[in-house]
mmCIF file of C-alpha atoms in Angstrom:
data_model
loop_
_atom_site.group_PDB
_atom_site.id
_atom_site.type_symbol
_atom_site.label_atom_id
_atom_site.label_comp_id
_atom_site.label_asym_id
_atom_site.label_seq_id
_atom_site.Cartn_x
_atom_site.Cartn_y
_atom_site.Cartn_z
ATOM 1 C CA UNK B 1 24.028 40.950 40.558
ATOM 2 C CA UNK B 2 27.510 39.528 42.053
ATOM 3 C CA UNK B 3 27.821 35.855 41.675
ATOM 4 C CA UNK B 4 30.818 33.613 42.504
ATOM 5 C CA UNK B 5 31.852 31.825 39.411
ATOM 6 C CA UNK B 6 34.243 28.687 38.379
ATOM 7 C CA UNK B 7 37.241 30.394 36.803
ATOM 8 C CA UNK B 8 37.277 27.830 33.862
ATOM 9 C CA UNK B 9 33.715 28.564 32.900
ATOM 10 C CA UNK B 10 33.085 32.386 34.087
ATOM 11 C CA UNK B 11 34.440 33.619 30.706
ATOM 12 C CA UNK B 12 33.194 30.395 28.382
ATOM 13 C CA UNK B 13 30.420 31.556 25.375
ATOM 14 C CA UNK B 14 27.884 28.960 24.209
ATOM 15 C CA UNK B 15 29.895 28.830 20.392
ATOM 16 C CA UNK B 16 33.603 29.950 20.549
ATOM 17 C CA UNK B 17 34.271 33.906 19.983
ATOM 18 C CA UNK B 18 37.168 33.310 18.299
ATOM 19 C CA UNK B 19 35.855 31.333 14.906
ATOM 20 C CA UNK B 20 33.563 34.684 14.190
ATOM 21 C CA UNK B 21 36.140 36.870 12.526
ATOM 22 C CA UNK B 22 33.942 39.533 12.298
ATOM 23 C CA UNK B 23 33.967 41.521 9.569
ATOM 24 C CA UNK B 24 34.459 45.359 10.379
ATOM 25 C CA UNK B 25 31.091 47.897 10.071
ATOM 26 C CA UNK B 26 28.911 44.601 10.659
ATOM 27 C CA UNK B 27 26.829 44.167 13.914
ATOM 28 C CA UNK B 28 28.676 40.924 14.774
ATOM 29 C CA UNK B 29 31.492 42.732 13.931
ATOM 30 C CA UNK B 30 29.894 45.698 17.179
ATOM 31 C CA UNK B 31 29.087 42.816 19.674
ATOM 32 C CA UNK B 32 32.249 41.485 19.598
ATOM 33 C CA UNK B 33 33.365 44.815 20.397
ATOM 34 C CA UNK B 34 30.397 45.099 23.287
ATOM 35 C CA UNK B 35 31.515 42.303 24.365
ATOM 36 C CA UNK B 36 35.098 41.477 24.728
ATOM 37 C CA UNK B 37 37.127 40.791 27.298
ATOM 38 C CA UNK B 38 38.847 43.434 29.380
ATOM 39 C CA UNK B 39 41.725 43.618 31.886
ATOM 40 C CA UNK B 40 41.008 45.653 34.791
ATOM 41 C CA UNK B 41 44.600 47.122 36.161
ATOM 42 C CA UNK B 42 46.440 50.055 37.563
ATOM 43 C CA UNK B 43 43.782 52.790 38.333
ATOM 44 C CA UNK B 44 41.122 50.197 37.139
ATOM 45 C CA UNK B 45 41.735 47.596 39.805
ATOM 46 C CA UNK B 46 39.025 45.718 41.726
ATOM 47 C CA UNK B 47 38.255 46.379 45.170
ATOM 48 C CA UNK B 48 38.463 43.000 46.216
ATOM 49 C CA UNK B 49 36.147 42.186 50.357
ATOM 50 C CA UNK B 50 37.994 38.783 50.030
ATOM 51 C CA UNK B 51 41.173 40.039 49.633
ATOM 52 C CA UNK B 52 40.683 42.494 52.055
ATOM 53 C CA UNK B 53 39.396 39.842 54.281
ATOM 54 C CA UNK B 54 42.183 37.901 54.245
ATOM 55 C CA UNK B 55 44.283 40.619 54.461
ATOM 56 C CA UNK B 56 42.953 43.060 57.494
ATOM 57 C CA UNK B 57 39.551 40.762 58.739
ATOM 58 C CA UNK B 58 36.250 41.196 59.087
ATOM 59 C CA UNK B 59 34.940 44.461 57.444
ATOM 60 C CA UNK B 60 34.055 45.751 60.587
ATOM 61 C CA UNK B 61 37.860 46.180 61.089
ATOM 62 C CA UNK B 62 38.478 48.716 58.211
ATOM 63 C CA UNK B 63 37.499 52.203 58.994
ATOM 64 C CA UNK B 64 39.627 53.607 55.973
ATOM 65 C CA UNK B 65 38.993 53.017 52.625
ATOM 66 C CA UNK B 66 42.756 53.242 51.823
ATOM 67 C CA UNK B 67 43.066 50.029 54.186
ATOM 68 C CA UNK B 68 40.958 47.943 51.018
ATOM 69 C CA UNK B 69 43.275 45.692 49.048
ATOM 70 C CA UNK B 70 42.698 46.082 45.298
ATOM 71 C CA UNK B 71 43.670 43.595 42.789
ATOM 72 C CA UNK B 72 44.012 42.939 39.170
ATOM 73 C CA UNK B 73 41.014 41.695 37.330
ATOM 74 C CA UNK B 74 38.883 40.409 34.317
ATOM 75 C CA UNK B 75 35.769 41.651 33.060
ATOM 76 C CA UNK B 76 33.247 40.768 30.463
ATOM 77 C CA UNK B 77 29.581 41.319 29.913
ATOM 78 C CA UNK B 78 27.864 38.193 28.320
ATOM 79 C CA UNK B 79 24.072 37.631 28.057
ATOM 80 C CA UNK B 80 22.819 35.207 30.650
ATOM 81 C CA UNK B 81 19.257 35.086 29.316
ATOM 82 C CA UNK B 82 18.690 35.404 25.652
ATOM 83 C CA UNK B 83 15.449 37.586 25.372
ATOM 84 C CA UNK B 84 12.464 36.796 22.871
ATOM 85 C CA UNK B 85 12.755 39.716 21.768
ATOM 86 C CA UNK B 86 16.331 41.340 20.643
ATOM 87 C CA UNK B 87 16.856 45.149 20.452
ATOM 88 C CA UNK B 88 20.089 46.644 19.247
ATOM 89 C CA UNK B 89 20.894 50.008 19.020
ATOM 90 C CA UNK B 90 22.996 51.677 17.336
ATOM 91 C CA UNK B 91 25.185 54.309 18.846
ATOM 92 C CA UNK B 92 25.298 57.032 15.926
ATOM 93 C CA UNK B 93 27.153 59.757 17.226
ATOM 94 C CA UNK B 94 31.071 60.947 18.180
ATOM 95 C CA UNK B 95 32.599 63.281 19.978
ATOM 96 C CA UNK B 96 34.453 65.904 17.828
ATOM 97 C CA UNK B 97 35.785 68.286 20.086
ATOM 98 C CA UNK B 98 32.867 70.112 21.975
ATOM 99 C CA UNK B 99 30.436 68.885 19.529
ATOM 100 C CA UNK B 100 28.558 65.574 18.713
ATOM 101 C CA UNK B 101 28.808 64.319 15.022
ATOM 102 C CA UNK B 102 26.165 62.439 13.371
ATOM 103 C CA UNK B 103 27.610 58.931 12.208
ATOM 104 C CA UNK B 104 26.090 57.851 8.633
ATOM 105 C CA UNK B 105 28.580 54.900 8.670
ATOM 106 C CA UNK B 106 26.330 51.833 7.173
ATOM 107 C CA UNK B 107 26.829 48.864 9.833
ATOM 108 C CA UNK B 108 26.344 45.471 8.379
ATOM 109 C CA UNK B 109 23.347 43.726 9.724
ATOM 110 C CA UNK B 110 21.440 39.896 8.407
ATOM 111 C CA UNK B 111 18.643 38.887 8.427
ATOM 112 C CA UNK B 112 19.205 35.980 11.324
ATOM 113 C CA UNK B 113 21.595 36.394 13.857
ATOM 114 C CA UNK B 114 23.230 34.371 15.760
ATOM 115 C CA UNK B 115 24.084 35.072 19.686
ATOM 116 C CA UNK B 116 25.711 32.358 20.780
ATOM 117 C CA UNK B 117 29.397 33.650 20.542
ATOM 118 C CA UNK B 118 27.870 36.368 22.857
ATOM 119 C CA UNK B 119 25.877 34.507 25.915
ATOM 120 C CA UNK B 120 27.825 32.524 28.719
ATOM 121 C CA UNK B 121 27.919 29.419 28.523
ATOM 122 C CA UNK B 122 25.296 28.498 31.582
ATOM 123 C CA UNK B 123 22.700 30.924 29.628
ATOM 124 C CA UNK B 124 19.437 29.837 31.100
ATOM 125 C CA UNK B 125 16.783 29.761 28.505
ATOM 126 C CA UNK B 126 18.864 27.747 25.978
ATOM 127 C CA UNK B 127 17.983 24.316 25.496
ATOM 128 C CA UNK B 128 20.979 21.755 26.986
ATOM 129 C CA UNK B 129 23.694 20.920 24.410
ATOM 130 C CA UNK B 130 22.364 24.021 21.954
ATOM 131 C CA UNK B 131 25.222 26.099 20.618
ATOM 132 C CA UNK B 132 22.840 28.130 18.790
ATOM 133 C CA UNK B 133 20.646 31.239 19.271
ATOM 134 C CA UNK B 134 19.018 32.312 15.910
ATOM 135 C CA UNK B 135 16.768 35.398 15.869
ATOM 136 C CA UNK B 136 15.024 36.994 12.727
ATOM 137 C CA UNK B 137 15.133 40.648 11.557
ATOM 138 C CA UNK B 138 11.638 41.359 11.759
ATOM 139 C CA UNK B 139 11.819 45.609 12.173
ATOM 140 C CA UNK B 140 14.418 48.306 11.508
ATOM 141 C CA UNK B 141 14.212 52.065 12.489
ATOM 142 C CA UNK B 142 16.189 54.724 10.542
ATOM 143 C CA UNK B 143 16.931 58.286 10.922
ATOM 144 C CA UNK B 144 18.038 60.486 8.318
ATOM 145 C CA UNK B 145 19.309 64.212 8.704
ATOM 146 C CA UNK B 146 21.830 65.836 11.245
ATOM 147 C CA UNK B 147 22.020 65.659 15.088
ATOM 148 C CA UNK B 148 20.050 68.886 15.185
ATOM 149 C CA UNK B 149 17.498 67.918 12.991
ATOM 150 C CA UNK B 150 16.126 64.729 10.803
ATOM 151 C CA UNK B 151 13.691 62.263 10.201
ATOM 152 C CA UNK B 152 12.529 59.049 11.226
ATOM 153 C CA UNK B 153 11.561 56.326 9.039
ATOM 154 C CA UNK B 154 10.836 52.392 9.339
ATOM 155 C CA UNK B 155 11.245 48.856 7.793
ATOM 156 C CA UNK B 156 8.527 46.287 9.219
ATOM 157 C CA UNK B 157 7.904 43.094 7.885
ATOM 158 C CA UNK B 158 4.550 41.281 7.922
ATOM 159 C CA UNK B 159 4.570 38.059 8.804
ATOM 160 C CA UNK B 160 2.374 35.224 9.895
ATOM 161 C CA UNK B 161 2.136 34.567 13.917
ATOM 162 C CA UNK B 162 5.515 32.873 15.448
ATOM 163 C CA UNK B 163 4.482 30.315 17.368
ATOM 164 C CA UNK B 164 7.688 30.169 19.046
ATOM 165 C CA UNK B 165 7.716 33.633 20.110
ATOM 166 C CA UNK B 166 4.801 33.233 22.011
ATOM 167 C CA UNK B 167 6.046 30.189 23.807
ATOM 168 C CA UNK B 168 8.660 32.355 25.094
ATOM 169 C CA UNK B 169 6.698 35.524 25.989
ATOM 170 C CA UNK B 170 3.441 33.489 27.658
ATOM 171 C CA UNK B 171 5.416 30.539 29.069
ATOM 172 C CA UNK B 172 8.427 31.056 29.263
ATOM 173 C CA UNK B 173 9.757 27.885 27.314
ATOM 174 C CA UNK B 174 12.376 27.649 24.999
ATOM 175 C CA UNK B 175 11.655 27.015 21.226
ATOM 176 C CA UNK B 176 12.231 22.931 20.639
ATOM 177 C CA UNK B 177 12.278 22.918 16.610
ATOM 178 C CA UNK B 178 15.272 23.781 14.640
ATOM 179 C CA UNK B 179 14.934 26.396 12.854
ATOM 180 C CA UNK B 180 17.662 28.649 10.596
ATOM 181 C CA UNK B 181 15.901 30.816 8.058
ATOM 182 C CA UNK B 182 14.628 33.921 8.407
ATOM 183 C CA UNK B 183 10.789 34.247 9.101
ATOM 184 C CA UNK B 184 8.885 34.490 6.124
ATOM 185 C CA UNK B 185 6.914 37.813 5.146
ATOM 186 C CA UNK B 186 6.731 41.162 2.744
ATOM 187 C CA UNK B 187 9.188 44.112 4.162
ATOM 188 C CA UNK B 188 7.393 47.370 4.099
ATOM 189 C CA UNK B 189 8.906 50.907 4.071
ATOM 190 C CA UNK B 190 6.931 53.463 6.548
ATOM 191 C CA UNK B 191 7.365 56.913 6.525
ATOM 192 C CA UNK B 192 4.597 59.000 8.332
ATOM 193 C CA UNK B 193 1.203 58.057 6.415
ATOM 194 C CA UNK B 194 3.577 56.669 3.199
ATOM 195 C CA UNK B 195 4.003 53.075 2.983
ATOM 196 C CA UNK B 196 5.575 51.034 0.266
ATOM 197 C CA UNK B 197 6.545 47.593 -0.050
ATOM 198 C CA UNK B 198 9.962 46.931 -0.309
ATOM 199 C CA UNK B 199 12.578 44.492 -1.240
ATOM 200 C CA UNK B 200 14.901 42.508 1.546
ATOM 201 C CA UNK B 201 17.952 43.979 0.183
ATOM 202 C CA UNK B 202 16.526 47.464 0.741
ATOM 203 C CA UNK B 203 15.776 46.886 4.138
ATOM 204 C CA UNK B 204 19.527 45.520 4.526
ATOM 205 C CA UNK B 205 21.429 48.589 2.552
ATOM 206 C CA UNK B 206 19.202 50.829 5.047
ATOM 207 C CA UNK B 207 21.178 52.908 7.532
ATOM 208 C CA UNK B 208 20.043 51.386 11.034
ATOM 209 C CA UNK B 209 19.575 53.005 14.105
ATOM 210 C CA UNK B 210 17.650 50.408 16.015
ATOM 211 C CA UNK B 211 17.112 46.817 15.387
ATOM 212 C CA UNK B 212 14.459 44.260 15.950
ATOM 213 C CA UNK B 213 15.102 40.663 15.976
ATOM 214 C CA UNK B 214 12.980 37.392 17.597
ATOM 215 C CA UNK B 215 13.603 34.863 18.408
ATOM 216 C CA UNK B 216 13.963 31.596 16.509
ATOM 217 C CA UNK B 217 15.902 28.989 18.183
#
């Protein structure tokens, strides 16, 4: 979707990008990354139909692509509607020469997140004046092995029904109480027909591959 934006806000976050100093191997630290903002220039440029416009006419006038005017640009991918549900995951593989290497790196995740440095400013389900949107870690998956081969294991925590969850999913609305801690519940460790309850800081020192947040605030 192509939308015509005010230049002062098109690139404006809900909380400011540049107080989160994100710390290196953490997940803020990867959606900064995701999310930054880059110069399109050169062999990057923008084909620009206004520009062009301006320049040569109507469209029906160019019957050459080479007669398109291309211009400098910015680009940035923001979230424009925070999700009740939040998925991340986790690319854990490189290139090394012809072959794909398995990355065992650990990345840094909590247990709420905050994604407010990473939706526009004008995101639509956040409540007017909010600079905050909270979500709790409620499920990790985490693979163990080589590219070629492996396992699959998971962390899920059981918890009591979150009311505000469903207020998002069924209606739509978005959640009116403040609320900043993690959901509360036991974190369980499931591998095949194996589970075992586990500790918080187990579930954070596990290597992720995907990971499931909801939504608090």
């Amino acid at each position: 979707e192509v939308s015509t934006e005010d230049p002062e806000t098109a690139f404006c976050t809900l909380a400011n990008r540049e107080d989160l100093n994100p710390e290196e191997g953490s997940i803020y630290h990867c959606l900064y990354q995701f999310t930054r903002n880059e110069k399109l220039t050169e062999t990057n440029k923008l084909r620009c139909d206004v520009c062009t416009q301006r320049h040569y006419g109507p469209k029906k006038n160019i019957k050459s692509e080479k007669k398109y005017v291309y211009t400098n640009a910015k680009k940035q991918m923001l979230i424009s509607l925070a999700p009740p549900i939040l998925t991340l995951h986790l690319k854990r593989f490189q290139q090394a020469g012809f072959n794909l290497r398995k990355v065992n790196r650990h990345i840094k995740f909590p247990e709420v997140i905050d994604l407010a440095p990473f939706c526009t400013v004008k995101c639509k389900n956040v409540a007017e004046g909010s600079r905050k949107v909270l979500y709790s870690l409620y499920g990790v998956v985490e693979h163990s092995g080589t590219m070629r081969s492996g396992h699959y294991t998971a962390y899920a925590k059981m918890r009591s029904m979150n009311n505000h969850l469903s207020d998002l999913v069924l209606r739509g609305q978005s959640p009116q109480a403040l609320e900043s801690e993690p959901v509360k519940g036991q974190w369980f460790h499931i591998s095949d027909t194996h589970v075992q309850a586990v500790s918080t800081s187990k579930v954070l020192s596990s290597q992720a591959y995907l990971l499931f947040y909801e939504r608090l605030l």
